[in-house]
CSV table of C-alpha atoms in Angstrom, one decimal:
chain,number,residue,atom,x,y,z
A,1,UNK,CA,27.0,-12.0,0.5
A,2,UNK,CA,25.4,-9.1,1.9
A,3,UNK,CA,24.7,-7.7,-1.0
A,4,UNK,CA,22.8,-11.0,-2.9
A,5,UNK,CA,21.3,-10.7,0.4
A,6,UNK,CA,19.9,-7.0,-0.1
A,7,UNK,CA,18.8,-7.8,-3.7
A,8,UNK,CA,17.1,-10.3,-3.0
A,9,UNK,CA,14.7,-8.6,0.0
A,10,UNK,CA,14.7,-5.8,-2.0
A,11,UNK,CA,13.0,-7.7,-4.7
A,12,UNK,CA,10.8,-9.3,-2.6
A,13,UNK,CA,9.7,-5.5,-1.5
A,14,UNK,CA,9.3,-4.4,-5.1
A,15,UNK,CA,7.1,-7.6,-5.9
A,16,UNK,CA,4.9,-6.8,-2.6
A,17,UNK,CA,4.3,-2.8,-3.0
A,18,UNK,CA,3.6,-3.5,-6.7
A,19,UNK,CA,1.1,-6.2,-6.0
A,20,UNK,CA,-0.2,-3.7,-2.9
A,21,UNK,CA,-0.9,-1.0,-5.8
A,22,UNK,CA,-2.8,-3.4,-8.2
A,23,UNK,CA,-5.3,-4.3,-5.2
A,24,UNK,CA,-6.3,-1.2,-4.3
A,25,UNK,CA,-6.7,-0.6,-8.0
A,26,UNK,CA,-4.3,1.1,-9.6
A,27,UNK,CA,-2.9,-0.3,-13.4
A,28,UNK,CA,0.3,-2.7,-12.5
A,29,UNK,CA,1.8,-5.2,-15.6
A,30,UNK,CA,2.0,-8.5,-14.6
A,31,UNK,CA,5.6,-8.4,-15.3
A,32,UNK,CA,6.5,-6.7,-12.7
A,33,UNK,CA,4.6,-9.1,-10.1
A,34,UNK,CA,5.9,-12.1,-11.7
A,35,UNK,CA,9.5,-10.7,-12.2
A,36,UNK,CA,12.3,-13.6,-10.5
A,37,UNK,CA,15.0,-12.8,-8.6
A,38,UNK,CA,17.7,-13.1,-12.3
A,39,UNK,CA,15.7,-10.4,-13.8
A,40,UNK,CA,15.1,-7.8,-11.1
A,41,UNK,CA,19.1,-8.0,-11.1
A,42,UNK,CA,19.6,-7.6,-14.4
A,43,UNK,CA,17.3,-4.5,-14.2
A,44,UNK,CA,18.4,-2.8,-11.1
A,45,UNK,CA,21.6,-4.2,-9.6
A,46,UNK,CA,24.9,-2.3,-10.8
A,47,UNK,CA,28.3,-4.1,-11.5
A,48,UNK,CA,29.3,-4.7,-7.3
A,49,UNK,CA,25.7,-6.6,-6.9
A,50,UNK,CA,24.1,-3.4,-5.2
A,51,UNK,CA,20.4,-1.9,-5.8
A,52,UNK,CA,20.0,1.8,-6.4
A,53,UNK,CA,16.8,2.3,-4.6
A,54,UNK,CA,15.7,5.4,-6.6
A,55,UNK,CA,15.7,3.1,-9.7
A,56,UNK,CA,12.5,1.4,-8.0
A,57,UNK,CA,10.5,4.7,-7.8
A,58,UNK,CA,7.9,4.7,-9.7
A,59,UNK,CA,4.1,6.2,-10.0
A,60,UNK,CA,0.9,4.7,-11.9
A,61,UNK,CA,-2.8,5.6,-12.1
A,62,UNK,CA,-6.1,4.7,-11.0
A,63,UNK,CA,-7.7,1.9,-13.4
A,64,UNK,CA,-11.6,3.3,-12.1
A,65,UNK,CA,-10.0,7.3,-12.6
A,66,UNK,CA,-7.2,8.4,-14.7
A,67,UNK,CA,-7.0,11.7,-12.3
A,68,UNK,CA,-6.2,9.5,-9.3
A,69,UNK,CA,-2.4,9.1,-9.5
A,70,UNK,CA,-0.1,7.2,-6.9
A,71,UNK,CA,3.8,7.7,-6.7
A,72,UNK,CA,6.3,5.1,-5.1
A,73,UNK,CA,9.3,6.2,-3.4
A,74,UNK,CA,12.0,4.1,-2.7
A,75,UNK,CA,13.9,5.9,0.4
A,76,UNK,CA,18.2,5.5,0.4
A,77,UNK,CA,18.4,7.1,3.8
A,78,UNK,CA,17.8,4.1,6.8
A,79,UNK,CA,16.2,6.4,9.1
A,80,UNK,CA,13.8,9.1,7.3
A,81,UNK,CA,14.1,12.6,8.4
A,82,UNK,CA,12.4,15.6,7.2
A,83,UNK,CA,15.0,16.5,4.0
A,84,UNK,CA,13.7,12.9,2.5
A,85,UNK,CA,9.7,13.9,2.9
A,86,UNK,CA,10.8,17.1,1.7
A,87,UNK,CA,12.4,15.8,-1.6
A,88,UNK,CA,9.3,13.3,-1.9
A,89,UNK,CA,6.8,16.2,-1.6
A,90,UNK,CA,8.9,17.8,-4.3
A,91,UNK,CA,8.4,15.5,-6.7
A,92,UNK,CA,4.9,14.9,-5.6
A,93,UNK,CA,4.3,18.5,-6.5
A,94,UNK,CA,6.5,18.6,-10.1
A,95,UNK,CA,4.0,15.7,-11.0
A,96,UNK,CA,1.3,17.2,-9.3
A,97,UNK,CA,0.4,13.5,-8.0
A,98,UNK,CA,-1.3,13.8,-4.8
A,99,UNK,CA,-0.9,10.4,-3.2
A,100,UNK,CA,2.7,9.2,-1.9
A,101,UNK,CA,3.7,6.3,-0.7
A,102,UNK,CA,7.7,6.0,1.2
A,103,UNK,CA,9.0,2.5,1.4
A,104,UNK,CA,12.6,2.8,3.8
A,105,UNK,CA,14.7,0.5,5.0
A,106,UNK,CA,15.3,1.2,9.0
A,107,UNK,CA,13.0,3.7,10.4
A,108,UNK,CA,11.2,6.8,10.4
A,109,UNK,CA,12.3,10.2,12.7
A,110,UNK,CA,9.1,11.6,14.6
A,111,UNK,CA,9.6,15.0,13.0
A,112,UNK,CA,9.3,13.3,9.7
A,113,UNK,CA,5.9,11.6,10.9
A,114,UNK,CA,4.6,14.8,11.9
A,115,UNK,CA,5.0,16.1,7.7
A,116,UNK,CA,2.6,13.3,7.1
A,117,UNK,CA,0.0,15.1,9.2
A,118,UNK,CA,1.0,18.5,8.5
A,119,UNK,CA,0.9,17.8,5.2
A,120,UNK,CA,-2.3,15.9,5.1
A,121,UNK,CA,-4.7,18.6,3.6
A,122,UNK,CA,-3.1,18.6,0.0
A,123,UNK,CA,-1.2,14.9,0.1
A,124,UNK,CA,-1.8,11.7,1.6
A,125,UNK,CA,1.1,10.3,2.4
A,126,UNK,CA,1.4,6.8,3.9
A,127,UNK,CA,5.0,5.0,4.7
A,128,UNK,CA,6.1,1.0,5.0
A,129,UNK,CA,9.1,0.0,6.1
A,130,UNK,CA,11.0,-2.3,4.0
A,131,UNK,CA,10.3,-5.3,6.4
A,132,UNK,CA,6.7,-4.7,6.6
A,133,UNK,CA,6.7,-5.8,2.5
A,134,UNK,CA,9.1,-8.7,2.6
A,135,UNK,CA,5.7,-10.8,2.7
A,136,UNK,CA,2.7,-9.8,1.5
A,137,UNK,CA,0.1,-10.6,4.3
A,138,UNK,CA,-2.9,-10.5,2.8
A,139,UNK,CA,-1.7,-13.4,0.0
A,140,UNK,CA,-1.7,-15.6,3.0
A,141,UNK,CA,-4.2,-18.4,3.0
A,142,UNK,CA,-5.2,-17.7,6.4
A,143,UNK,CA,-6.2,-13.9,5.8
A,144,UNK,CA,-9.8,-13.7,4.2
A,145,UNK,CA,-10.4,-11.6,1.4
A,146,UNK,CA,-10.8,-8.2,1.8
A,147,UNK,CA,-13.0,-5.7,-0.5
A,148,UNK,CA,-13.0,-2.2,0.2
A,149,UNK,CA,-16.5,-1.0,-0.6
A,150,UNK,CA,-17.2,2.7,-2.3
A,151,UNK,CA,-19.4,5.2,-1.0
A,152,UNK,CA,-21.9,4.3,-3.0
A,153,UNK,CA,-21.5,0.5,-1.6
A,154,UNK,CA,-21.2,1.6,1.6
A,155,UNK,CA,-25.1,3.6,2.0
A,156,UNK,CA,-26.2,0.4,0.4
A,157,UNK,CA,-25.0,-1.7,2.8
A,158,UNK,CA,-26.2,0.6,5.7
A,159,UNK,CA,-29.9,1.3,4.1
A,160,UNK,CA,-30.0,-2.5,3.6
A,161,UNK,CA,-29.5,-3.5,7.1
A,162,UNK,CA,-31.1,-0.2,8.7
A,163,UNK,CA,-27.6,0.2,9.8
A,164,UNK,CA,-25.6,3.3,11.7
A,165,UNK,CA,-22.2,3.5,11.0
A,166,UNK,CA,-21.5,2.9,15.0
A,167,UNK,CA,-23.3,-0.7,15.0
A,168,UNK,CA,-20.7,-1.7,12.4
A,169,UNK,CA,-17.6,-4.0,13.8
A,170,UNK,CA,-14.1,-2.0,13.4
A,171,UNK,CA,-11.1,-2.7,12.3
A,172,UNK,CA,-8.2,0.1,13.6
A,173,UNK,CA,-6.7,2.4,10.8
A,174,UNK,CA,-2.9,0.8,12.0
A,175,UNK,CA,-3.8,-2.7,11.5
A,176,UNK,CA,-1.8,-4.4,8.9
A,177,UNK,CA,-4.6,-5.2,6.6
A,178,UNK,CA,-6.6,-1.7,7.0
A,179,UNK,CA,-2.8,-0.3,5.9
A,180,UNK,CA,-2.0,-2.7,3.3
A,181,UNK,CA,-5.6,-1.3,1.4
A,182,UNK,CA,-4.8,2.2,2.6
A,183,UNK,CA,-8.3,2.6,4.6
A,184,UNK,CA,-9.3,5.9,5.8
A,185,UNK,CA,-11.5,6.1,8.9
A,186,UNK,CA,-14.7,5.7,7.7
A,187,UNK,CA,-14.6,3.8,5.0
A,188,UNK,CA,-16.2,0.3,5.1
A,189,UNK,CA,-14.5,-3.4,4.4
A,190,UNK,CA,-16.0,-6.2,3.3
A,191,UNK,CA,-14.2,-9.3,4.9
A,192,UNK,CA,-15.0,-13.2,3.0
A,193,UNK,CA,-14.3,-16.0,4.4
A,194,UNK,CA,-15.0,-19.8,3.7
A,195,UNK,CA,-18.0,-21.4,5.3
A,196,UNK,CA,-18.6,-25.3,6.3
A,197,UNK,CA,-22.2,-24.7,5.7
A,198,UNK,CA,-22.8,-21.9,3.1
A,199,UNK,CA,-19.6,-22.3,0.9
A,200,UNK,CA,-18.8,-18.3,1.8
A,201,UNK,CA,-19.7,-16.1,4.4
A,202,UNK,CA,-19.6,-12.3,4.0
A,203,UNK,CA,-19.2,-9.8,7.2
A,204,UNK,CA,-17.8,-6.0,7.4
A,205,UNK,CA,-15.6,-3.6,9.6
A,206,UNK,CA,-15.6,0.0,9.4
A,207,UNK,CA,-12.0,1.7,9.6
A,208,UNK,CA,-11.7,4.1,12.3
């Protein structure tokens, strides 16, 4: 049972990082969003029922720039130490990709954090834990949608309004959303929601 159990979150996972790729705009198939439960075991399950979590690595490319690559790594070890961000920042570098993303299924060691920030100048690295993607949040009919504006968009936005960056509303660089949309500090959101009196009502936060 534990092991229907495991395929089945770990499907669930797959679904949600995919479908978190695809919005911030990298090229995802539809397939593997709309993939059931039958056919992600039939691809990835071995005889016993389990998941090898390296067969759900996989990396993809910007839609708006073919330069801007992103690469997926499923980690095997619960708690990540520094020999698993080492093995991901090798294969980061043989496919000279410079976005990571680690998706583990107990925890993450401090010293492991600190290669994200050592390592920050030449990769970005961000991490989820496997239970932060069982449900995708910002799918939820209660969350509004979310738009991260370029640069360009951005010094339109502030001209427009006679705007300084400080007199924007924030939203934190941990919240769920901001890391769901892998914001950077700086960079602005543009938040929609429905309203009774204007049909849609439009306000932004910048990520700091």
């Amino acid at each position: 049972m534990g092991d229907v159990d495991e395929t089945a979150k770990l499907w669930k996972v797959n679904r949600t990082i995919h479908e978190l790729v695809k919005d911030r705009g990298f090229m995802v198939s539809d397939e593997e969003i709309n993939m059931d439960l039958a056919r992600f075991r039939e691809l990835y399950a071995n005889n016993s029922g389990t998941v090898d979590r390296g067969q759900l690595n996989f990396y993809t490319t910007s839609r708006a720039n073919p330069t801007d690559q992103i690469f997926v790594f499923f980690s095997e070890e619960r708690s990540v130490g520094v020999k698993t961000m080492r093995k991901l920042l090798s294969i980061l570098e043989e496919k000279s990709i410079q976005r990571g993303i680690i998706v583990f299924p107990g925890n993450m060691t401090p010293s492991a954090r600190k290669v994200i920030v050592a390592m920050a100048a030449e990769y970005r690295l961000e991490e989820f834990s496997e239970a932060d993607l069982l449900v995708n949040i910002v799918h939820h009919t209660l969350v509004p949608r979310h738009e991260v504006l370029t640069a360009e968009e951005k010094k339109i936005l502030l001209e427009k309004y006679r705007l300084k960056e400080t007199q924007l509303p924030r939203i934190q660089v941990a919240d769920p959303v901001a890391r769901y949309y892998g914001l950077r500090r700086g960079q602005v959101v543009k938040i929609t929601r429905p309203s009774e009196t204007s049909g849609r009502y439009a306000s932004y936060r910048i990520c700091f």
